[in-house]
PDB file of C-alpha atoms in Angstrom:
ATOM      1  CA  MET A   1     -13.932  28.538 -65.878  1.00 45.00           C
ATOM      2  CA  GLN A   2     -17.144  27.057 -65.613  1.00 59.00           C
ATOM      3  CA  LYS A   3     -18.609  24.433 -63.124  1.00 60.00           C
ATOM      4  CA  LEU A   4     -19.582  21.195 -65.252  1.00 63.00           C
ATOM      5  CA  SER A   5     -21.545  19.314 -61.975  1.00 73.00           C
ATOM      6  CA  SER A   6     -23.688  16.477 -63.490  1.00 82.00           C
ATOM      7  CA  TYR A   7     -26.634  19.009 -63.268  1.00 81.00           C
ATOM      8  CA  THR A   8     -25.063  21.511 -65.596  1.00 82.00           C
ATOM      9  CA  ARG A   9     -23.759  18.643 -67.832  1.00 84.00           C
ATOM     10  CA  VAL A  10     -27.287  17.382 -68.247  1.00 85.00           C
ATOM     11  CA  GLU A  11     -28.745  20.943 -68.973  1.00 84.00           C
ATOM     12  CA  ALA A  12     -26.704  21.291 -71.237  1.00 85.00           C
ATOM     13  CA  HIS A  13     -27.362  18.446 -73.143  1.00 84.00           C
ATOM     14  CA  LEU A  14     -31.022  18.705 -73.124  1.00 85.00           C
ATOM     15  CA  LEU A  15     -31.651  22.368 -73.752  1.00 86.00           C
ATOM     16  CA  GLN A  16     -29.012  21.978 -76.275  1.00 82.00           C
ATOM     17  CA  LYS A  17     -26.581  25.100 -74.896  1.00 82.00           C
ATOM     18  CA  GLY A  18     -23.295  25.175 -76.952  1.00 74.00           C
ATOM     19  CA  ARG A  19     -19.869  26.489 -76.218  1.00 70.00           C
ATOM     20  CA  GLN A  20     -19.587  24.036 -72.995  1.00 69.00           C
ATOM     21  CA  GLY A  21     -18.032  21.007 -74.572  1.00 79.00           C
ATOM     22  CA  ILE A  22     -21.101  18.998 -74.711  1.00 83.00           C
ATOM     23  CA  GLY A  23     -23.465  17.594 -77.501  1.00 86.00           C
ATOM     24  CA  LYS A  24     -26.841  18.499 -77.384  1.00 86.00           C
ATOM     25  CA  CYS A  25     -29.568  15.816 -77.804  1.00 87.00           C
ATOM     26  CA  PRO A  26     -30.637  15.024 -80.820  1.00 89.00           C
ATOM     27  CA  ASN A  27     -34.392  13.665 -79.428  1.00 90.00           C
ATOM     28  CA  VAL A  28     -35.532  16.772 -78.149  1.00 87.00           C
ATOM     29  CA  THR A  29     -37.768  18.516 -80.166  1.00 90.00           C
ATOM     30  CA  TYR A  30     -38.359  22.305 -80.396  1.00 90.00           C
ATOM     31  CA  GLU A  31     -41.531  22.083 -78.461  1.00 92.00           C
ATOM     32  CA  MET A  32     -40.109  19.944 -75.675  1.00 90.00           C
ATOM     33  CA  LEU A  33     -36.911  22.421 -75.276  1.00 89.00           C
ATOM     34  CA  SER A  34     -39.742  25.347 -75.490  1.00 91.00           C
ATOM     35  CA  ASP A  35     -41.274  23.931 -72.581  1.00 93.00           C
ATOM     36  CA  MET A  36     -38.129  23.081 -71.001  1.00 90.00           C
ATOM     37  CA  ARG A  37     -36.900  26.304 -70.993  1.00 91.00           C
ATOM     38  CA  LYS A  38     -40.021  27.807 -69.361  1.00 94.00           C
ATOM     39  CA  GLU A  39     -40.213  25.274 -66.696  1.00 92.00           C
ATOM     40  CA  VAL A  40     -36.247  26.340 -66.055  1.00 91.00           C
ATOM     41  CA  GLU A  41     -37.077  29.933 -66.026  1.00 92.00           C
ATOM     42  CA  ARG A  42     -40.055  29.270 -63.693  1.00 94.00           C
ATOM     43  CA  CYS A  43     -38.031  27.487 -61.008  1.00 90.00           C
ATOM     44  CA  LYS A  44     -35.199  30.285 -61.052  1.00 90.00           C
ATOM     45  CA  ASP A  45     -37.976  32.872 -60.591  1.00 90.00           C
ATOM     46  CA  LEU A  46     -39.471  30.883 -57.751  1.00 88.00           C
ATOM     47  CA  VAL A  47     -35.972  30.231 -56.313  1.00 88.00           C
ATOM     48  CA  GLU A  48     -34.997  34.172 -56.651  1.00 86.00           C
ATOM     49  CA  ARG A  49     -38.873  35.148 -54.757  1.00 83.00           C
ATOM     50  CA  SER A  50     -38.262  32.749 -52.020  1.00 80.00           C
ATOM     51  CA  LYS A  51     -34.505  34.258 -51.330  1.00 78.00           C
ATOM     52  CA  THR A  52     -34.704  35.853 -48.028  1.00 70.00           C
ATOM     53  CA  ARG A  53     -35.273  39.405 -47.834  1.00 69.00           C
ATOM     54  CA  THR A  54     -35.261  42.315 -45.462  1.00 65.00           C
ATOM     55  CA  VAL A  55     -38.206  44.234 -44.937  1.00 62.00           C
ATOM     56  CA  SER A  56     -37.544  48.007 -44.476  1.00 62.00           C
ATOM     57  CA  LEU A  57     -38.680  49.030 -41.710  1.00 62.00           C
ATOM     58  CA  PRO A  58     -38.568  52.235 -39.428  1.00 63.00           C
ATOM     59  CA  THR A  59     -35.270  51.304 -37.154  1.00 59.00           C
ATOM     60  CA  ALA A  60     -32.859  54.210 -38.587  1.00 59.00           C
ATOM     61  CA  PRO A  61     -31.847  56.854 -36.464  1.00 58.00           C
ATOM     62  CA  SER A  62     -34.388  60.041 -36.461  1.00 51.00           C
ATOM     63  CA  SER A  63     -32.660  61.853 -39.409  1.00 50.00           C
ATOM     64  CA  SER A  64     -34.765  59.271 -41.434  1.00 43.00           C
ATOM     65  CA  ASN A  65     -37.718  59.519 -39.500  1.00 44.00           C
ATOM     66  CA  THR A  66     -39.990  62.337 -40.443  1.00 43.00           C
ATOM     67  CA  ALA A  67     -42.265  62.062 -36.755  1.00 45.00           C
ATOM     68  CA  ASP A  68     -39.220  62.030 -34.507  1.00 48.00           C
ATOM     69  CA  THR A  69     -37.522  65.095 -36.579  1.00 46.00           C
ATOM     70  CA  ASN A  70     -40.431  67.200 -35.480  1.00 47.00           C
ATOM     71  CA  LYS A  71     -40.215  66.560 -31.701  1.00 51.00           C
ATOM     72  CA  LYS A  72     -36.270  67.553 -32.393  1.00 51.00           C
ATOM     73  CA  ASN A  73     -37.008  70.411 -33.985  1.00 51.00           C
ATOM     74  CA  LYS A  74     -40.195  71.563 -31.166  1.00 57.00           C
ATOM     75  CA  ARG A  75     -37.501  70.465 -28.344  1.00 62.00           C
ATOM     76  CA  GLY A  76     -34.339  72.202 -30.040  1.00 65.00           C
ATOM     77  CA  PRO A  77     -31.074  70.579 -30.821  1.00 68.00           C
ATOM     78  CA  ALA A  78     -29.744  67.360 -28.973  1.00 70.00           C
ATOM     79  CA  SER A  79     -28.167  68.001 -25.832  1.00 75.00           C
ATOM     80  CA  ALA A  80     -24.959  66.974 -24.882  1.00 75.00           C
ATOM     81  CA  LEU A  81     -26.359  64.469 -22.596  1.00 68.00           C
ATOM     82  CA  GLU A  82     -27.686  62.997 -25.941  1.00 66.00           C
ATOM     83  CA  LYS A  83     -24.767  63.367 -27.708  1.00 68.00           C
ATOM     84  CA  ALA A  84     -22.658  61.702 -25.172  1.00 69.00           C
ATOM     85  CA  TRP A  85     -24.453  58.848 -24.222  1.00 70.00           C
ATOM     86  CA  ALA A  86     -25.912  58.531 -28.252  1.00 72.00           C
ATOM     87  CA  LEU A  87     -29.116  57.981 -27.452  1.00 78.00           C
ATOM     88  CA  GLU A  88     -30.155  57.749 -31.173  1.00 81.00           C
ATOM     89  CA  ASP A  89     -27.922  54.806 -31.833  1.00 82.00           C
ATOM     90  CA  ARG A  90     -28.746  53.408 -28.795  1.00 82.00           C
ATOM     91  CA  LYS A  91     -32.471  53.336 -29.921  1.00 84.00           C
ATOM     92  CA  HIS A  92     -31.162  52.093 -33.419  1.00 83.00           C
ATOM     93  CA  LEU A  93     -29.117  49.089 -31.724  1.00 84.00           C
ATOM     94  CA  ASP A  94     -32.340  47.943 -29.415  1.00 84.00           C
ATOM     95  CA  ALA A  95     -34.455  48.098 -32.455  1.00 84.00           C
ATOM     96  CA  LEU A  96     -31.984  45.696 -34.949  1.00 84.00           C
ATOM     97  CA  ILE A  97     -31.663  43.349 -31.761  1.00 85.00           C
ATOM     98  CA  CYS A  98     -35.533  42.693 -30.821  1.00 84.00           C
ATOM     99  CA  ARG A  99     -36.144  42.708 -35.385  1.00 83.00           C
ATOM    100  CA  ALA A 100     -33.424  39.958 -35.032  1.00 84.00           C
ATOM    101  CA  ILE A 101     -35.187  38.010 -31.925  1.00 85.00           C
ATOM    102  CA  TYR A 102     -38.663  38.691 -33.370  1.00 83.00           C
ATOM    103  CA  SER A 103     -37.758  37.586 -37.261  1.00 80.00           C
ATOM    104  CA  GLY A 104     -36.015  34.624 -35.645  1.00 83.00           C
ATOM    105  CA  GLY A 105     -38.773  33.374 -33.338  1.00 86.00           C
ATOM    106  CA  VAL A 106     -36.262  33.610 -30.663  1.00 88.00           C
ATOM    107  CA  ALA A 107     -37.877  33.804 -26.978  1.00 89.00           C
ATOM    108  CA  PHE A 108     -37.457  37.047 -25.265  1.00 87.00           C
ATOM    109  CA  ASN A 109     -36.161  35.564 -22.139  1.00 90.00           C
ATOM    110  CA  PHE A 110     -33.154  34.873 -24.637  1.00 90.00           C
ATOM    111  CA  LEU A 111     -32.383  38.425 -23.620  1.00 89.00           C
ATOM    112  CA  ARG A 112     -31.527  37.751 -20.063  1.00 91.00           C
ATOM    113  CA  ASN A 113     -28.780  35.061 -21.522  1.00 91.00           C
ATOM    114  CA  PRO A 114     -25.769  36.540 -19.902  1.00 93.00           C
ATOM    115  CA  TYR A 115     -23.719  35.380 -22.557  1.00 92.00           C
ATOM    116  CA  LEU A 116     -25.385  37.064 -25.064  1.00 90.00           C
ATOM    117  CA  ARG A 117     -24.965  40.187 -22.875  1.00 91.00           C
ATOM    118  CA  GLU A 118     -21.481  39.455 -22.177  1.00 93.00           C
ATOM    119  CA  ALA A 119     -20.912  39.555 -26.406  1.00 91.00           C
ATOM    120  CA  PHE A 120     -22.872  42.732 -26.627  1.00 88.00           C
ATOM    121  CA  ALA A 121     -20.667  44.455 -24.368  1.00 90.00           C
ATOM    122  CA  PHE A 122     -17.391  42.761 -25.534  1.00 92.00           C
ATOM    123  CA  ALA A 123     -18.030  44.295 -29.054  1.00 88.00           C
ATOM    124  CA  CYS A 124     -19.470  47.771 -27.785  1.00 86.00           C
ATOM    125  CA  SER A 125     -16.122  48.212 -25.505  1.00 88.00           C
ATOM    126  CA  ARG A 126     -14.407  47.422 -28.603  1.00 89.00           C
ATOM    127  CA  ASN A 127     -14.093  48.936 -32.407  1.00 87.00           C
ATOM    128  CA  MET A 128     -14.058  46.288 -34.403  1.00 84.00           C
ATOM    129  CA  GLN A 129     -14.850  48.071 -37.642  1.00 86.00           C
ATOM    130  CA  GLY A 130     -15.575  45.460 -40.397  1.00 86.00           C
ATOM    131  CA  TYR A 131     -16.564  42.538 -37.944  1.00 85.00           C
ATOM    132  CA  VAL A 132     -18.825  40.060 -39.566  1.00 85.00           C
ATOM    133  CA  ILE A 133     -20.834  37.521 -37.117  1.00 84.00           C
ATOM    134  CA  PRO A 134     -20.481  34.183 -37.305  1.00 85.00           C
ATOM    135  CA  GLY A 135     -22.323  31.913 -40.007  1.00 85.00           C
ATOM    136  CA  TYR A 136     -24.345  29.132 -40.197  1.00 83.00           C
ATOM    137  CA  ASN A 137     -22.011  26.498 -40.774  1.00 85.00           C
ATOM    138  CA  ARG A 138     -19.268  28.359 -39.031  1.00 83.00           C
ATOM    139  CA  ALA A 139     -21.243  28.578 -35.845  1.00 82.00           C
ATOM    140  CA  ARG A 140     -23.129  24.903 -36.413  1.00 84.00           C
ATOM    141  CA  GLU A 141     -19.967  23.217 -37.006  1.00 85.00           C
ATOM    142  CA  GLY A 142     -16.443  25.082 -35.801  1.00 85.00           C
ATOM    143  CA  LEU A 143     -17.580  26.624 -33.001  1.00 84.00           C
ATOM    144  CA  LEU A 144     -20.088  24.282 -31.780  1.00 83.00           C
ATOM    145  CA  LYS A 145     -17.170  21.622 -31.428  1.00 87.00           C
ATOM    146  CA  GLN A 146     -14.891  24.358 -29.731  1.00 85.00           C
ATOM    147  CA  GLU A 147     -17.640  24.986 -27.417  1.00 85.00           C
ATOM    148  CA  ARG A 148     -18.230  21.024 -26.769  1.00 86.00           C
ATOM    149  CA  ARG A 149     -14.320  20.646 -26.140  1.00 87.00           C
ATOM    150  CA  HIS A 150     -14.289  23.104 -23.727  1.00 84.00           C
ATOM    151  CA  ILE A 151     -17.432  22.170 -21.726  1.00 86.00           C
ATOM    152  CA  GLU A 152     -16.338  18.716 -21.486  1.00 88.00           C
ATOM    153  CA  ASN A 153     -12.881  19.607 -20.277  1.00 86.00           C
ATOM    154  CA  PHE A 154     -14.223  21.787 -17.543  1.00 84.00           C
ATOM    155  CA  VAL A 155     -16.874  18.968 -16.929  1.00 87.00           C
ATOM    156  CA  GLY A 156     -13.854  16.444 -16.654  1.00 86.00           C
ATOM    157  CA  GLN A 157     -12.145  18.470 -14.394  1.00 82.00           C
ATOM    158  CA  HIS A 158     -15.124  18.573 -11.822  1.00 80.00           C
ATOM    159  CA  LYS A 159     -15.702  14.493 -12.011  1.00 82.00           C
ATOM    160  CA  GLU A 160     -11.718  14.145 -11.073  1.00 81.00           C
ATOM    161  CA  HIS A 161     -12.161  16.207  -7.842  1.00 78.00           C
ATOM    162  CA  MET A 162     -15.512  14.408  -7.045  1.00 77.00           C
ATOM    163  CA  GLY A 163     -14.884  10.954  -7.102  1.00 64.00           C
TER     164      GLY A 163
END
């Protein structure tokens, strides 16, 4: 089933796309059609290039980092303490957290936020395979409303006791 919004209907009409149940525009010349198709392709390329891309930076555990593997070979195999505390995984997680903060333009003191620390402690203490953090819309709408209601109830209880 194809979506037929007003944009797709106009596009099918002007660009003379068949098989969509929309009549072709008889007033469009070959030159106009060629120009419009080039413009649509240019816009699609522009949108594709402007999509968010992740940059591959060296945060993977030492197996992919050649400088670290040379150090490991000189020191010998990883110690039992390193294995028990999963030091490589901890370094990797630290790098990912810092990258998220750097790329988002968040202030460094956000790392002192007790709610952030509580969230990471909760996540690390449980095996939550497949968990995905809330998306933009869910955080902005649903969870924000929920938190606001929680705070209003909390403040309302204290207002009743104070006066």
